[in-house]
Amino acid sequence: MARITIIDGHPDPDRARFIHALAYAYAAGAEDAIHEVRRIDVATLDFPILRSANEWRETDPAKAIHDAQIDIRWADHLVILFPLWLGDLPALLKAFLEQVMRPGFAIDETVSDRNAKLLCGRPARVAVTMGMPAPFYRFYYRAHSLKSWARNLLGFTGIAPVRHSIIGDAEASDGERQHWLSLISQFGRDAR
Ligand SMILES: Cc1cc2nc3c(=O)[nH]c(=O)nc-3n(C[C@H](O)[C@H](O)[C@H](O)COP(=O)(O)O)c2cc1C
């Protein structure tokens, strides 16, 4: 049995958003297979934008961020879902990660590189939806913004390996959506 934390990174709390349906499908699949699931809905969290390195290092985060840190540390598998906005992750999700991935929680700034990553041992799946067809993003744009998850956004904390799901034509056919809902639900059952 795995402990899975799902980070739903869509900035819009409207339940009609496809990302929320995908997050629900992953959770439902995982719970069917008796995995334990916690959810973080970034759209509903109350936290400020980080404005200085001093704040990052020296101050306590808002309660919502502290609670999210507990759920991330608890997990042995992470799932992050978001829509592609202007070729990258939405600003609210980036703001959330800047708040969460602080020294003392995600990294230890007092030790050498190898020991500095405090969230090692947690694989992750990053699922991104987009208006363009998936092959266009994968081959023409070379999935550029996804690369930074493994290298930077998660990599510097030790979260690895990072698997990707590229969900194109997200505004298109119901058939395509149904295909992805079943696949994501299967990933939930397999905790991967
Ligand atoms: C502000 C904004 C920027 C967007 N930028 C892109 C983009 O750069 N490339 C793309 O393929 N789709 C883009 N889209 C389309 C979204 O990725 C798409 O609507 C979303 O993945 C659908 O999922 P949802 O129903 O959960 O919002 C953008 C949509 C918005 C609202």
mmCIF file of C-alpha atoms and ligand atoms in Angstrom:
data_model
loop_
_atom_site.group_PDB
_atom_site.id
_atom_site.type_symbol
_atom_site.label_atom_id
_atom_site.label_comp_id
_atom_site.label_asym_id
_atom_site.label_seq_id
_atom_site.Cartn_x
_atom_site.Cartn_y
_atom_site.Cartn_z
ATOM 1 C CA MET A 1 0.000 0.000 0.000
ATOM 2 C CA ALA A 2 1.401 3.379 -1.052
ATOM 3 C CA ARG A 3 0.891 6.809 0.504
ATOM 4 C CA ILE A 4 0.071 9.171 -2.356
ATOM 5 C CA THR A 5 -0.284 12.947 -2.256
ATOM 6 C CA ILE A 6 -1.982 14.517 -5.265
ATOM 7 C CA ILE A 7 -1.246 18.187 -5.950
ATOM 8 C CA ASP A 8 -3.992 19.597 -8.160
ATOM 9 C CA GLY A 9 -2.279 22.665 -9.603
ATOM 10 C CA HIS A 10 -5.127 24.253 -11.573
ATOM 11 C CA PRO A 11 -5.597 27.869 -10.384
ATOM 12 C CA ASP A 12 -9.341 27.774 -11.160
ATOM 13 C CA PRO A 13 -11.427 26.036 -8.441
ATOM 14 C CA ASP A 14 -14.323 25.547 -10.912
ATOM 15 C CA ARG A 15 -15.032 21.798 -10.836
ATOM 16 C CA ALA A 16 -15.643 21.857 -14.603
ATOM 17 C CA ARG A 17 -11.873 22.039 -15.235
ATOM 18 C CA PHE A 18 -10.502 18.828 -16.751
ATOM 19 C CA ILE A 19 -7.520 18.791 -14.367
ATOM 20 C CA HIS A 20 -9.874 18.352 -11.403
ATOM 21 C CA ALA A 21 -11.497 15.367 -13.134
ATOM 22 C CA LEU A 22 -8.048 13.843 -13.732
ATOM 23 C CA ALA A 23 -7.068 14.392 -10.077
ATOM 24 C CA TYR A 24 -10.308 12.731 -9.010
ATOM 25 C CA ALA A 25 -9.732 9.793 -11.403
ATOM 26 C CA TYR A 26 -6.213 9.226 -10.064
ATOM 27 C CA ALA A 27 -7.484 9.338 -6.454
ATOM 28 C CA ALA A 28 -10.387 6.998 -7.208
ATOM 29 C CA GLY A 29 -8.094 4.457 -8.888
ATOM 30 C CA ALA A 30 -5.601 4.621 -6.030
ATOM 31 C CA GLU A 31 -8.254 4.255 -3.341
ATOM 32 C CA ASP A 32 -9.753 1.287 -5.223
ATOM 33 C CA ALA A 33 -6.385 -0.407 -4.883
ATOM 34 C CA ILE A 34 -6.316 0.452 -1.125
ATOM 35 C CA HIS A 35 -3.587 3.077 -1.420
ATOM 36 C CA GLU A 36 -3.859 5.985 1.011
ATOM 37 C CA VAL A 37 -4.495 9.324 -0.702
ATOM 38 C CA ARG A 38 -4.225 12.960 0.381
ATOM 39 C CA ARG A 39 -5.068 15.908 -1.865
ATOM 40 C CA ILE A 40 -3.765 19.447 -2.093
ATOM 41 C CA ASP A 41 -5.976 21.769 -4.177
ATOM 42 C CA VAL A 42 -3.772 24.750 -4.902
ATOM 43 C CA ALA A 43 -6.701 26.887 -6.135
ATOM 44 C CA THR A 44 -8.306 26.846 -2.696
ATOM 45 C CA LEU A 45 -5.212 27.588 -0.585
ATOM 46 C CA ASP A 46 -4.645 30.931 1.106
ATOM 47 C CA PHE A 47 -0.994 31.979 0.829
ATOM 48 C CA PRO A 48 0.998 35.021 -0.300
ATOM 49 C CA ILE A 49 3.561 35.251 -3.095
ATOM 50 C CA LEU A 50 7.115 34.823 -1.869
ATOM 51 C CA ARG A 51 9.005 38.082 -2.231
ATOM 52 C CA SER A 52 12.473 37.651 -0.758
ATOM 53 C CA ALA A 53 15.203 35.120 -0.006
ATOM 54 C CA ASN A 54 15.091 36.276 3.576
ATOM 55 C CA GLU A 55 11.395 35.370 3.815
ATOM 56 C CA TRP A 56 12.173 31.978 2.183
ATOM 57 C CA ARG A 57 14.894 31.194 4.695
ATOM 58 C CA GLU A 58 13.888 32.916 7.901
ATOM 59 C CA THR A 59 10.104 33.078 8.226
ATOM 60 C CA ASP A 60 7.463 30.447 8.932
ATOM 61 C CA PRO A 61 5.160 29.726 5.983
ATOM 62 C CA ALA A 62 1.391 30.329 6.044
ATOM 63 C CA LYS A 63 -0.670 27.548 7.650
ATOM 64 C CA ALA A 64 -1.872 26.254 4.261
ATOM 65 C CA ILE A 65 1.744 25.864 3.149
ATOM 66 C CA HIS A 66 2.759 24.212 6.403
ATOM 67 C CA ASP A 67 -0.117 21.716 6.022
ATOM 68 C CA ALA A 68 0.932 21.022 2.411
ATOM 69 C CA GLN A 69 4.495 20.345 3.584
ATOM 70 C CA ILE A 70 3.168 17.761 6.045
ATOM 71 C CA ASP A 71 1.226 16.019 3.258
ATOM 72 C CA ILE A 72 4.233 16.040 0.915
ATOM 73 C CA ARG A 73 6.598 14.652 3.556
ATOM 74 C CA TRP A 74 3.999 11.985 4.455
ATOM 75 C CA ALA A 75 3.826 10.728 0.854
ATOM 76 C CA ASP A 76 5.961 8.076 -0.733
ATOM 77 C CA HIS A 77 4.605 8.991 -4.182
ATOM 78 C CA LEU A 78 3.607 12.426 -5.523
ATOM 79 C CA VAL A 79 1.286 13.333 -8.381
ATOM 80 C CA ILE A 80 1.177 16.855 -9.779
ATOM 81 C CA LEU A 81 -1.395 17.931 -12.355
ATOM 82 C CA PHE A 82 -1.673 21.296 -14.082
ATOM 83 C CA PRO A 83 -2.744 22.966 -17.346
ATOM 84 C CA LEU A 84 -0.086 24.390 -19.655
ATOM 85 C CA TRP A 85 -0.410 28.166 -19.522
ATOM 86 C CA LEU A 86 1.723 30.282 -21.846
ATOM 87 C CA GLY A 87 3.993 27.311 -22.380
ATOM 88 C CA ASP A 88 4.633 26.619 -18.699
ATOM 89 C CA LEU A 89 3.076 25.932 -15.318
ATOM 90 C CA PRO A 90 0.503 28.487 -14.086
ATOM 91 C CA ALA A 91 1.930 31.244 -11.882
ATOM 92 C CA LEU A 92 -0.137 30.173 -8.868
ATOM 93 C CA LEU A 93 1.394 26.687 -8.916
ATOM 94 C CA LYS A 94 4.895 28.167 -9.203
ATOM 95 C CA ALA A 95 4.105 30.485 -6.294
ATOM 96 C CA PHE A 96 2.930 27.466 -4.285
ATOM 97 C CA LEU A 97 6.165 25.559 -5.013
ATOM 98 C CA GLU A 98 8.314 28.551 -4.078
ATOM 99 C CA GLN A 99 6.529 28.717 -0.734
ATOM 100 C CA VAL A 100 6.601 24.968 -0.071
ATOM 101 C CA MET A 101 10.121 24.034 -1.160
ATOM 102 C CA ARG A 102 11.945 25.917 1.541
ATOM 103 C CA PRO A 103 15.266 25.302 3.282
ATOM 104 C CA GLY A 104 14.753 22.990 6.226
ATOM 105 C CA PHE A 105 11.887 21.216 4.446
ATOM 106 C CA ALA A 106 13.036 20.533 0.880
ATOM 107 C CA ILE A 107 16.761 21.228 1.107
ATOM 108 C CA ASP A 108 19.385 21.523 3.799
ATOM 109 C CA GLU A 109 21.576 24.494 2.990
ATOM 110 C CA THR A 110 24.077 23.636 5.717
ATOM 111 C CA VAL A 111 25.435 20.424 4.182
ATOM 112 C CA SER A 112 27.117 19.324 0.946
ATOM 113 C CA ASP A 113 25.225 18.655 -2.258
ATOM 114 C CA ARG A 114 24.566 14.928 -1.836
ATOM 115 C CA ASN A 115 22.948 15.235 1.568
ATOM 116 C CA ALA A 116 21.177 18.485 0.867
ATOM 117 C CA LYS A 117 18.081 16.965 -0.765
ATOM 118 C CA LEU A 118 15.543 16.303 1.961
ATOM 119 C CA LEU A 119 12.721 14.708 -0.064
ATOM 120 C CA CYS A 120 14.664 11.782 -1.560
ATOM 121 C CA GLY A 121 12.935 8.454 -2.083
ATOM 122 C CA ARG A 122 9.724 9.870 -3.519
ATOM 123 C CA PRO A 123 8.962 9.251 -7.194
ATOM 124 C CA ALA A 124 6.512 11.594 -8.901
ATOM 125 C CA ARG A 125 4.169 11.775 -11.865
ATOM 126 C CA VAL A 126 3.669 15.148 -13.521
ATOM 127 C CA ALA A 127 0.585 15.344 -15.765
ATOM 128 C CA VAL A 128 0.056 18.397 -17.962
ATOM 129 C CA THR A 129 -2.965 19.223 -20.117
ATOM 130 C CA MET A 130 -2.836 21.586 -23.079
ATOM 131 C CA GLY A 131 -4.819 22.887 -26.010
ATOM 132 C CA MET A 132 -2.283 21.820 -28.654
ATOM 133 C CA PRO A 133 -1.857 18.187 -29.756
ATOM 134 C CA ALA A 134 0.568 16.258 -27.533
ATOM 135 C CA PRO A 135 3.003 15.316 -30.370
ATOM 136 C CA PHE A 136 3.342 19.009 -31.258
ATOM 137 C CA TYR A 137 4.396 19.821 -27.690
ATOM 138 C CA ARG A 138 6.610 16.746 -27.408
ATOM 139 C CA PHE A 139 8.462 17.036 -30.721
ATOM 140 C CA TYR A 140 8.197 20.659 -31.897
ATOM 141 C CA TYR A 141 8.559 22.280 -28.461
ATOM 142 C CA ARG A 142 10.598 19.332 -27.129
ATOM 143 C CA ALA A 143 8.418 19.332 -23.993
ATOM 144 C CA HIS A 144 10.717 22.067 -22.743
ATOM 145 C CA SER A 145 8.809 23.149 -19.636
ATOM 146 C CA LEU A 146 8.441 19.543 -18.441
ATOM 147 C CA LYS A 147 12.196 19.100 -18.337
ATOM 148 C CA SER A 148 12.516 21.623 -15.548
ATOM 149 C CA TRP A 149 10.429 19.448 -13.203
ATOM 150 C CA ALA A 150 13.038 16.685 -13.037
ATOM 151 C CA ARG A 151 15.995 19.064 -13.191
ATOM 152 C CA ASN A 152 14.830 21.981 -11.060
ATOM 153 C CA LEU A 153 11.353 22.212 -9.558
ATOM 154 C CA LEU A 154 11.502 18.712 -8.032
ATOM 155 C CA GLY A 155 15.045 17.574 -8.785
ATOM 156 C CA PHE A 156 16.719 19.904 -6.334
ATOM 157 C CA THR A 157 14.692 18.400 -3.477
ATOM 158 C CA GLY A 158 15.547 14.775 -4.354
ATOM 159 C CA ILE A 159 12.060 13.887 -5.638
ATOM 160 C CA ALA A 160 12.835 11.338 -8.388
ATOM 161 C CA PRO A 161 12.300 9.733 -10.786
ATOM 162 C CA VAL A 162 9.746 12.032 -12.416
ATOM 163 C CA ARG A 163 7.350 10.439 -14.949
ATOM 164 C CA HIS A 164 5.318 12.561 -17.362
ATOM 165 C CA SER A 165 1.869 12.421 -18.912
ATOM 166 C CA ILE A 166 1.363 14.878 -21.778
ATOM 167 C CA ILE A 167 -2.361 15.302 -22.358
ATOM 168 C CA GLY A 168 -2.947 17.210 -25.579
ATOM 169 C CA ASP A 169 -6.166 18.390 -27.246
ATOM 170 C CA ALA A 170 -7.552 18.830 -23.738
ATOM 171 C CA GLU A 171 -10.359 21.057 -24.955
ATOM 172 C CA ALA A 172 -11.261 18.652 -27.759
ATOM 173 C CA SER A 173 -13.212 15.424 -27.892
ATOM 174 C CA ASP A 174 -14.934 13.572 -25.075
ATOM 175 C CA GLY A 175 -13.364 10.387 -26.438
ATOM 176 C CA GLU A 176 -9.850 11.670 -25.824
ATOM 177 C CA ARG A 177 -10.820 12.825 -22.317
ATOM 178 C CA GLN A 178 -12.335 9.440 -21.468
ATOM 179 C CA HIS A 179 -9.176 7.700 -22.663
ATOM 180 C CA TRP A 180 -7.066 9.841 -20.323
ATOM 181 C CA LEU A 181 -9.414 9.490 -17.350
ATOM 182 C CA SER A 182 -9.152 5.678 -17.598
ATOM 183 C CA LEU A 183 -5.381 5.762 -18.049
ATOM 184 C CA ILE A 184 -4.837 8.129 -15.112
ATOM 185 C CA SER A 185 -7.127 6.008 -12.961
ATOM 186 C CA GLN A 186 -4.981 2.963 -13.858
ATOM 187 C CA PHE A 187 -1.852 4.922 -12.855
ATOM 188 C CA GLY A 188 -3.601 5.548 -9.526
ATOM 189 C CA ARG A 189 -4.284 1.833 -9.045
ATOM 190 C CA ASP A 190 -0.616 1.087 -9.806
ATOM 191 C CA ALA A 191 0.605 4.060 -7.714
ATOM 192 C CA ARG A 192 2.842 5.284 -10.541
HETATM 193 C C1 LIG B 1 -4.007 31.578 -19.667
HETATM 194 C C2 LIG B 1 -3.985 30.360 -20.550
HETATM 195 C C3 LIG B 1 -2.843 30.062 -21.258
HETATM 196 C C4 LIG B 1 -2.796 28.927 -22.074
HETATM 197 N N1 LIG B 1 -1.636 28.641 -22.727
HETATM 198 C C5 LIG B 1 -1.554 27.522 -23.490
HETATM 199 C C6 LIG B 1 -0.338 27.190 -24.158
HETATM 200 O O1 LIG B 1 0.659 27.876 -24.072
HETATM 201 N N2 LIG B 1 -0.326 26.083 -24.942
HETATM 202 C C7 LIG B 1 -1.433 25.261 -25.072
HETATM 203 O O2 LIG B 1 -1.356 24.255 -25.778
HETATM 204 N N3 LIG B 1 -2.583 25.529 -24.406
HETATM 205 C C8 LIG B 1 -2.679 26.643 -23.631
HETATM 206 N N4 LIG B 1 -3.838 26.931 -22.952
HETATM 207 C C9 LIG B 1 -4.946 25.940 -22.993
HETATM 208 C C10 LIG B 1 -4.975 25.125 -21.703
HETATM 209 O O3 LIG B 1 -3.774 24.413 -21.503
HETATM 210 C C11 LIG B 1 -6.181 24.184 -21.681
HETATM 211 O O4 LIG B 1 -7.319 24.992 -21.723
HETATM 212 C C12 LIG B 1 -6.230 23.337 -20.467
HETATM 213 O O5 LIG B 1 -5.151 22.431 -20.448
HETATM 214 C C13 LIG B 1 -7.556 22.580 -20.396
HETATM 215 O O6 LIG B 1 -7.671 21.985 -19.117
HETATM 216 P P1 LIG B 1 -8.679 22.568 -17.998
HETATM 217 O O7 LIG B 1 -10.088 22.266 -18.456
HETATM 218 O O8 LIG B 1 -8.342 21.783 -16.749
HETATM 219 O O9 LIG B 1 -8.437 24.037 -17.867
HETATM 220 C C14 LIG B 1 -3.928 28.076 -22.168
HETATM 221 C C15 LIG B 1 -5.105 28.407 -21.466
HETATM 222 C C16 LIG B 1 -5.132 29.531 -20.674
HETATM 223 C C17 LIG B 1 -6.417 29.855 -19.913
#
